[in-house]
mmCIF file of C-alpha atoms in Angstrom:
data_model
loop_
_atom_site.group_PDB
_atom_site.id
_atom_site.type_symbol
_atom_site.label_atom_id
_atom_site.label_comp_id
_atom_site.label_asym_id
_atom_site.label_seq_id
_atom_site.Cartn_x
_atom_site.Cartn_y
_atom_site.Cartn_z
ATOM 1 C CA UNK A 1 31.316 -74.821 -88.150
ATOM 2 C CA UNK A 2 27.363 -73.859 -87.644
ATOM 3 C CA UNK A 3 26.030 -72.736 -84.195
ATOM 4 C CA UNK A 4 23.469 -75.665 -83.336
ATOM 5 C CA UNK A 5 19.998 -75.198 -83.788
ATOM 6 C CA UNK A 6 17.045 -74.909 -86.405
ATOM 7 C CA UNK A 7 17.657 -74.197 -90.123
ATOM 8 C CA UNK A 8 15.086 -72.085 -90.857
ATOM 9 C CA UNK A 9 15.636 -68.192 -90.573
ATOM 10 C CA UNK A 10 14.762 -65.003 -92.586
ATOM 11 C CA UNK A 11 15.408 -61.536 -92.883
ATOM 12 C CA UNK A 12 13.133 -58.435 -92.990
ATOM 13 C CA UNK A 13 14.729 -56.385 -95.928
ATOM 14 C CA UNK A 14 14.364 -52.441 -95.927
ATOM 15 C CA UNK A 15 15.707 -50.833 -99.459
ATOM 16 C CA UNK A 16 16.941 -46.961 -99.715
ATOM 17 C CA UNK A 17 19.602 -44.994 -101.170
ATOM 18 C CA UNK A 18 20.813 -43.164 -103.951
ATOM 19 C CA UNK A 19 23.114 -44.007 -106.797
ATOM 20 C CA UNK A 20 26.832 -44.770 -105.640
ATOM 21 C CA UNK A 21 29.718 -42.840 -106.093
ATOM 22 C CA UNK A 22 32.018 -45.819 -106.421
ATOM 23 C CA UNK A 23 34.206 -44.213 -103.685
ATOM 24 C CA UNK A 24 35.064 -45.995 -100.374
ATOM 25 C CA UNK A 25 35.450 -43.436 -97.253
ATOM 26 C CA UNK A 26 37.143 -44.046 -94.072
ATOM 27 C CA UNK A 27 37.124 -42.671 -90.815
ATOM 28 C CA UNK A 28 40.261 -42.418 -88.499
ATOM 29 C CA UNK A 29 40.552 -43.800 -85.013
ATOM 30 C CA UNK A 30 40.877 -40.275 -83.768
ATOM 31 C CA UNK A 31 37.191 -39.296 -84.922
ATOM 32 C CA UNK A 32 38.034 -37.047 -87.531
ATOM 33 C CA UNK A 33 35.252 -36.359 -90.454
ATOM 34 C CA UNK A 34 34.719 -38.720 -92.900
ATOM 35 C CA UNK A 35 36.874 -38.516 -95.907
ATOM 36 C CA UNK A 36 37.709 -39.977 -99.068
ATOM 37 C CA UNK A 37 40.536 -42.114 -99.425
ATOM 38 C CA UNK A 38 41.346 -40.124 -102.469
ATOM 39 C CA UNK A 39 42.255 -37.323 -100.649
ATOM 40 C CA UNK A 40 43.765 -38.788 -97.557
ATOM 41 C CA UNK A 41 45.502 -42.119 -96.382
ATOM 42 C CA UNK A 42 43.697 -44.323 -94.288
ATOM 43 C CA UNK A 43 44.827 -44.844 -90.856
ATOM 44 C CA UNK A 44 45.567 -48.049 -89.752
ATOM 45 C CA UNK A 45 44.165 -49.956 -86.599
ATOM 46 C CA UNK A 46 47.176 -50.751 -84.109
ATOM 47 C CA UNK A 47 46.050 -54.355 -84.813
ATOM 48 C CA UNK A 48 45.760 -55.791 -88.034
ATOM 49 C CA UNK A 49 42.472 -57.851 -88.263
ATOM 50 C CA UNK A 50 42.986 -61.757 -87.668
ATOM 51 C CA UNK A 51 39.218 -62.196 -88.681
ATOM 52 C CA UNK A 52 36.502 -60.875 -90.879
ATOM 53 C CA UNK A 53 32.975 -61.364 -90.549
ATOM 54 C CA UNK A 54 29.732 -60.861 -92.542
ATOM 55 C CA UNK A 55 26.248 -60.311 -92.679
ATOM 56 C CA UNK A 56 24.714 -62.116 -95.518
ATOM 57 C CA UNK A 57 21.657 -60.339 -97.104
ATOM 58 C CA UNK A 58 22.228 -57.265 -99.169
ATOM 59 C CA UNK A 59 26.026 -57.732 -98.245
ATOM 60 C CA UNK A 60 26.815 -60.676 -100.200
ATOM 61 C CA UNK A 61 23.864 -60.900 -102.296
ATOM 62 C CA UNK A 62 20.678 -58.595 -103.096
ATOM 63 C CA UNK A 63 17.797 -59.950 -101.212
ATOM 64 C CA UNK A 64 14.882 -57.948 -102.375
ATOM 65 C CA UNK A 65 14.139 -59.572 -105.610
ATOM 66 C CA UNK A 66 14.648 -63.075 -104.061
ATOM 67 C CA UNK A 67 12.000 -62.426 -101.153
ATOM 68 C CA UNK A 68 9.503 -60.856 -103.978
ATOM 69 C CA UNK A 69 9.774 -64.021 -106.274
ATOM 70 C CA UNK A 70 9.651 -66.286 -103.310
ATOM 71 C CA UNK A 71 6.416 -64.501 -101.735
ATOM 72 C CA UNK A 72 5.048 -64.818 -105.295
ATOM 73 C CA UNK A 73 5.610 -68.518 -105.617
ATOM 74 C CA UNK A 74 4.316 -68.842 -102.048
ATOM 75 C CA UNK A 75 1.230 -67.069 -102.762
ATOM 76 C CA UNK A 76 0.752 -69.148 -106.105
ATOM 77 C CA UNK A 77 1.123 -72.331 -103.607
ATOM 78 C CA UNK A 78 -1.516 -71.086 -101.507
ATOM 79 C CA UNK A 79 -3.824 -70.427 -104.154
ATOM 80 C CA UNK A 80 -3.867 -74.028 -104.956
ATOM 81 C CA UNK A 81 -3.475 -75.628 -101.603
ATOM 82 C CA UNK A 82 -5.301 -72.801 -99.575
ATOM 83 C CA UNK A 83 -7.695 -70.950 -101.832
ATOM 84 C CA UNK A 84 -9.641 -69.281 -98.911
ATOM 85 C CA UNK A 85 -6.226 -67.850 -97.697
ATOM 86 C CA UNK A 86 -5.154 -66.722 -100.942
ATOM 87 C CA UNK A 87 -8.411 -64.932 -102.048
ATOM 88 C CA UNK A 88 -8.359 -63.098 -98.626
ATOM 89 C CA UNK A 89 -4.985 -62.121 -98.264
ATOM 90 C CA UNK A 90 -2.877 -60.505 -101.011
ATOM 91 C CA UNK A 91 1.058 -60.724 -100.590
ATOM 92 C CA UNK A 92 0.818 -57.019 -99.453
ATOM 93 C CA UNK A 93 -1.645 -57.757 -96.994
ATOM 94 C CA UNK A 94 0.424 -60.499 -95.620
ATOM 95 C CA UNK A 95 3.342 -58.393 -95.261
ATOM 96 C CA UNK A 96 1.800 -55.688 -93.615
ATOM 97 C CA UNK A 97 0.259 -58.078 -90.901
ATOM 98 C CA UNK A 98 3.659 -59.369 -90.560
ATOM 99 C CA UNK A 99 5.316 -55.954 -90.162
ATOM 100 C CA UNK A 100 2.468 -54.817 -87.334
ATOM 101 C CA UNK A 101 3.385 -58.514 -85.800
ATOM 102 C CA UNK A 102 6.626 -57.519 -85.785
ATOM 103 C CA UNK A 103 6.227 -53.829 -84.248
ATOM 104 C CA UNK A 104 3.982 -55.508 -81.611
ATOM 105 C CA UNK A 105 6.648 -58.491 -80.713
ATOM 106 C CA UNK A 106 10.018 -57.107 -81.510
ATOM 107 C CA UNK A 107 11.647 -60.586 -80.596
ATOM 108 C CA UNK A 108 10.505 -61.493 -83.765
ATOM 109 C CA UNK A 109 13.785 -59.917 -85.251
ATOM 110 C CA UNK A 110 16.008 -62.942 -83.922
ATOM 111 C CA UNK A 111 13.835 -65.411 -86.150
ATOM 112 C CA UNK A 112 11.918 -63.856 -89.120
ATOM 113 C CA UNK A 113 11.012 -67.128 -90.678
ATOM 114 C CA UNK A 114 8.871 -67.649 -87.195
ATOM 115 C CA UNK A 115 7.308 -64.120 -87.860
ATOM 116 C CA UNK A 116 6.426 -65.443 -91.118
ATOM 117 C CA UNK A 117 5.012 -68.557 -89.848
ATOM 118 C CA UNK A 118 3.137 -66.852 -87.035
ATOM 119 C CA UNK A 119 1.764 -64.618 -89.849
ATOM 120 C CA UNK A 120 0.655 -67.580 -92.075
ATOM 121 C CA UNK A 121 -1.097 -69.445 -88.979
ATOM 122 C CA UNK A 122 -3.174 -66.049 -88.210
ATOM 123 C CA UNK A 123 -4.215 -66.127 -92.130
ATOM 124 C CA UNK A 124 -5.232 -69.667 -91.952
ATOM 125 C CA UNK A 125 -7.152 -68.949 -88.921
ATOM 126 C CA UNK A 126 -9.014 -66.080 -90.182
ATOM 127 C CA UNK A 127 -9.650 -67.397 -93.814
ATOM 128 C CA UNK A 128 -10.981 -71.293 -91.887
ATOM 129 C CA UNK A 129 -7.843 -73.164 -93.730
ATOM 130 C CA UNK A 130 -6.071 -75.885 -92.240
ATOM 131 C CA UNK A 131 -3.289 -74.830 -90.526
ATOM 132 C CA UNK A 132 -1.647 -77.962 -90.673
ATOM 133 C CA UNK A 133 -0.557 -76.760 -94.393
ATOM 134 C CA UNK A 134 1.539 -73.931 -93.029
ATOM 135 C CA UNK A 135 4.559 -76.160 -92.504
ATOM 136 C CA UNK A 136 4.372 -76.723 -96.414
ATOM 137 C CA UNK A 137 3.949 -73.263 -97.004
ATOM 138 C CA UNK A 138 6.825 -72.455 -95.108
ATOM 139 C CA UNK A 139 8.821 -75.375 -97.137
ATOM 140 C CA UNK A 140 7.795 -73.504 -100.631
ATOM 141 C CA UNK A 141 9.091 -70.288 -99.172
ATOM 142 C CA UNK A 142 12.416 -71.396 -97.914
ATOM 143 C CA UNK A 143 13.385 -73.292 -101.268
ATOM 144 C CA UNK A 144 12.587 -70.336 -103.090
ATOM 145 C CA UNK A 145 14.337 -68.053 -100.898
ATOM 146 C CA UNK A 146 17.723 -69.726 -101.186
ATOM 147 C CA UNK A 147 17.959 -68.929 -104.699
ATOM 148 C CA UNK A 148 20.239 -65.917 -104.288
ATOM 149 C CA UNK A 149 22.948 -64.644 -106.547
ATOM 150 C CA UNK A 150 26.032 -63.412 -104.912
ATOM 151 C CA UNK A 151 27.037 -59.811 -106.353
ATOM 152 C CA UNK A 152 29.940 -60.387 -108.712
ATOM 153 C CA UNK A 153 32.784 -59.293 -106.577
ATOM 154 C CA UNK A 154 31.791 -61.777 -103.585
ATOM 155 C CA UNK A 155 33.294 -64.984 -104.675
ATOM 156 C CA UNK A 156 36.668 -63.393 -105.828
ATOM 157 C CA UNK A 157 36.453 -61.296 -102.823
ATOM 158 C CA UNK A 158 36.123 -64.479 -100.215
ATOM 159 C CA UNK A 159 38.793 -66.362 -101.797
ATOM 160 C CA UNK A 160 41.385 -63.252 -101.497
ATOM 161 C CA UNK A 161 40.372 -62.567 -97.888
ATOM 162 C CA UNK A 162 40.279 -66.682 -97.128
ATOM 163 C CA UNK A 163 44.001 -66.481 -97.809
ATOM 164 C CA UNK A 164 44.649 -64.086 -95.225
ATOM 165 C CA UNK A 165 42.179 -64.247 -92.460
ATOM 166 C CA UNK A 166 39.461 -66.512 -90.719
ATOM 167 C CA UNK A 167 35.976 -65.743 -92.462
ATOM 168 C CA UNK A 168 32.642 -66.251 -90.679
ATOM 169 C CA UNK A 169 29.178 -64.938 -90.850
ATOM 170 C CA UNK A 170 26.675 -63.654 -88.341
ATOM 171 C CA UNK A 171 23.140 -62.940 -89.582
ATOM 172 C CA UNK A 172 19.444 -62.339 -88.358
ATOM 173 C CA UNK A 173 18.311 -63.930 -91.646
ATOM 174 C CA UNK A 174 17.428 -67.234 -92.450
ATOM 175 C CA UNK A 175 19.818 -68.047 -95.581
ATOM 176 C CA UNK A 176 21.716 -71.228 -95.045
ATOM 177 C CA UNK A 177 25.156 -71.380 -96.570
ATOM 178 C CA UNK A 178 25.190 -75.225 -97.470
ATOM 179 C CA UNK A 179 22.002 -74.686 -99.483
ATOM 180 C CA UNK A 180 23.261 -71.824 -101.332
ATOM 181 C CA UNK A 181 26.818 -73.365 -101.815
ATOM 182 C CA UNK A 182 29.154 -70.937 -100.013
ATOM 183 C CA UNK A 183 29.379 -72.589 -96.816
ATOM 184 C CA UNK A 184 33.207 -73.599 -97.534
ATOM 185 C CA UNK A 185 34.522 -69.961 -97.375
ATOM 186 C CA UNK A 186 33.268 -69.752 -93.467
ATOM 187 C CA UNK A 187 34.623 -71.339 -90.630
ATOM 188 C CA UNK A 188 31.852 -70.000 -88.450
ATOM 189 C CA UNK A 189 28.483 -68.791 -89.248
ATOM 190 C CA UNK A 190 25.816 -67.815 -86.589
ATOM 191 C CA UNK A 191 22.393 -67.080 -87.300
ATOM 192 C CA UNK A 192 20.135 -65.298 -84.672
ATOM 193 C CA UNK A 193 17.443 -67.847 -84.867
ATOM 194 C CA UNK A 194 19.993 -70.584 -83.441
ATOM 195 C CA UNK A 195 21.897 -68.450 -81.077
ATOM 196 C CA UNK A 196 18.863 -66.787 -79.739
ATOM 197 C CA UNK A 197 19.881 -63.434 -79.499
ATOM 198 C CA UNK A 198 19.846 -60.957 -82.611
ATOM 199 C CA UNK A 199 22.140 -58.110 -83.779
ATOM 200 C CA UNK A 200 22.704 -55.449 -82.633
ATOM 201 C CA UNK A 201 23.121 -57.387 -79.543
ATOM 202 C CA UNK A 202 26.620 -57.306 -78.386
ATOM 203 C CA UNK A 203 26.597 -61.050 -77.534
ATOM 204 C CA UNK A 204 26.285 -62.754 -80.887
ATOM 205 C CA UNK A 205 29.478 -60.775 -82.196
ATOM 206 C CA UNK A 206 31.306 -61.979 -79.114
ATOM 207 C CA UNK A 207 30.240 -65.392 -79.588
ATOM 208 C CA UNK A 208 31.301 -65.374 -83.089
ATOM 209 C CA UNK A 209 34.762 -63.953 -82.281
ATOM 210 C CA UNK A 210 35.181 -66.502 -79.352
ATOM 211 C CA UNK A 211 34.157 -69.409 -81.731
ATOM 212 C CA UNK A 212 37.210 -67.691 -84.322
ATOM 213 C CA UNK A 213 39.516 -67.511 -81.474
ATOM 214 C CA UNK A 214 39.835 -63.792 -81.809
ATOM 215 C CA UNK A 215 39.282 -60.867 -79.836
ATOM 216 C CA UNK A 216 36.682 -58.656 -80.835
ATOM 217 C CA UNK A 217 39.496 -55.733 -81.652
ATOM 218 C CA UNK A 218 41.111 -58.214 -83.931
ATOM 219 C CA UNK A 219 37.925 -58.683 -86.012
ATOM 220 C CA UNK A 220 35.998 -56.707 -88.717
ATOM 221 C CA UNK A 221 32.512 -57.134 -89.442
ATOM 222 C CA UNK A 222 31.189 -55.873 -92.955
ATOM 223 C CA UNK A 223 27.275 -55.431 -93.256
ATOM 224 C CA UNK A 224 24.688 -53.192 -95.245
ATOM 225 C CA UNK A 225 22.824 -52.080 -91.851
ATOM 226 C CA UNK A 226 23.990 -49.222 -90.111
ATOM 227 C CA UNK A 227 21.960 -50.047 -86.713
ATOM 228 C CA UNK A 228 21.859 -54.164 -86.848
ATOM 229 C CA UNK A 229 25.702 -54.334 -88.342
ATOM 230 C CA UNK A 230 27.776 -51.062 -87.969
ATOM 231 C CA UNK A 231 26.785 -49.973 -84.464
ATOM 232 C CA UNK A 232 26.304 -53.677 -83.268
ATOM 233 C CA UNK A 233 29.602 -54.550 -84.295
ATOM 234 C CA UNK A 234 31.211 -51.407 -82.650
ATOM 235 C CA UNK A 235 29.536 -51.880 -79.404
ATOM 236 C CA UNK A 236 31.229 -55.345 -79.214
ATOM 237 C CA UNK A 237 34.357 -53.745 -79.669
ATOM 238 C CA UNK A 238 34.905 -54.751 -83.288
ATOM 239 C CA UNK A 239 35.850 -52.494 -86.223
ATOM 240 C CA UNK A 240 32.794 -52.160 -88.673
ATOM 241 C CA UNK A 241 32.509 -51.628 -92.491
ATOM 242 C CA UNK A 242 29.501 -50.677 -94.094
ATOM 243 C CA UNK A 243 28.770 -52.171 -97.247
ATOM 244 C CA UNK A 244 26.778 -49.366 -98.830
ATOM 245 C CA UNK A 245 26.504 -50.240 -102.487
ATOM 246 C CA UNK A 246 23.778 -47.895 -103.213
ATOM 247 C CA UNK A 247 25.850 -44.893 -102.048
ATOM 248 C CA UNK A 248 23.539 -43.849 -99.330
ATOM 249 C CA UNK A 249 24.209 -40.977 -97.134
ATOM 250 C CA UNK A 250 21.937 -42.131 -94.386
ATOM 251 C CA UNK A 251 25.103 -42.674 -91.743
ATOM 252 C CA UNK A 252 25.117 -38.913 -91.482
ATOM 253 C CA UNK A 253 21.580 -38.253 -90.493
ATOM 254 C CA UNK A 254 22.063 -41.177 -87.950
ATOM 255 C CA UNK A 255 25.327 -40.307 -86.464
ATOM 256 C CA UNK A 256 26.889 -43.466 -87.280
ATOM 257 C CA UNK A 257 30.847 -43.380 -88.019
ATOM 258 C CA UNK A 258 31.804 -46.490 -89.544
ATOM 259 C CA UNK A 259 35.335 -47.694 -89.922
ATOM 260 C CA UNK A 260 35.094 -47.674 -93.336
ATOM 261 C CA UNK A 261 32.507 -47.262 -95.922
ATOM 262 C CA UNK A 262 32.598 -49.198 -99.123
ATOM 263 C CA UNK A 263 30.777 -49.690 -102.322
ATOM 264 C CA UNK A 264 31.635 -52.850 -103.200
ATOM 265 C CA UNK A 265 34.210 -55.594 -102.051
ATOM 266 C CA UNK A 266 36.719 -54.337 -104.509
ATOM 267 C CA UNK A 267 37.013 -51.257 -102.400
ATOM 268 C CA UNK A 268 36.588 -53.456 -99.082
ATOM 269 C CA UNK A 269 39.874 -55.227 -99.957
ATOM 270 C CA UNK A 270 41.644 -52.096 -100.926
ATOM 271 C CA UNK A 271 41.021 -50.934 -97.212
ATOM 272 C CA UNK A 272 41.693 -54.321 -95.888
ATOM 273 C CA UNK A 273 45.153 -54.171 -97.524
ATOM 274 C CA UNK A 274 46.117 -51.037 -95.671
ATOM 275 C CA UNK A 275 44.800 -52.773 -92.417
ATOM 276 C CA UNK A 276 47.086 -55.803 -92.930
ATOM 277 C CA UNK A 277 50.156 -54.125 -93.988
ATOM 278 C CA UNK A 278 52.903 -54.046 -91.442
#
C-alpha cells in the first residue's frame, strides 16, 4: 500500500559520527542509563511488536554517494541543455542556495524534491535559461537518485522480519520503493510529500500505524536521525530504534534516549528477538 499522491520525493542528507563499536545499546523502560547488552539483558516491552516501520535513506542504504552522483549527472545535463546555468552555478553553489531556501521555508522538509525544483527554477531565472527545461532536469536527477544499493544486511533482515511482523516505511525523502525494487517487503509506505506532513510530526507515524491496523505501542520505528526518526516516533507513542551505523554518540549531547541503538540489522534482529519472546 502506498499513500496516494505524487511520486517525487527527496531527503536532505547530513553525515557525521565516528567509527562504530559494533554494539547494540539498549535503554530500559524505567529510563536507566544506556548500557551494552553484553552487561545487561534488555528489558522487554510489555507488548511484543506487531509491526516495524523504517526510514529509508541512510537506514536501508547509504545516500550520500547516490546524491553526489545524481548531482554530478544533473550538472553534466545542465552543461548540455542549460549551459548558462551550469556556468553560473556550480554543484556546491546550487546546494548552498537550496539550504538557504530550506532555512527560510522549512515547509520544504516535507517535499525536498520540490525544494530542488524551486532552487533550479531560481537558477534558471537568474541565468536567463528557459524554465521549461527544469522538469527534464528533475527527471534526470530522480533517475540517478534511485540507483541505491541496500546495505548487505538489509535484504536478509527484511526477509526475517517479514515472516514475523508487518513491515512499513515512513520517509521525508523521495525514494520510490517500486523503482528501487523493495516495495514487495512493505505493506505500507508513506512519504511526507504525499501525506502532506513530514516527520517528526506525530500524525505521519500515527497514520502509518493506522494503515497497518496496529496501535502505536505495538509498533517499532527504525531510523538514522535522532530528531526526525527517534523523537518523532517516540512522540507518537512508538518504540524507536536508532540505526547508528557510524557509532556516533550524538544522542548523549542531544539528550535523546532511543529504545535501542543498533549498528546494523544483525543487532536489530537480536533486539527484536528479545522483544518478541513470550
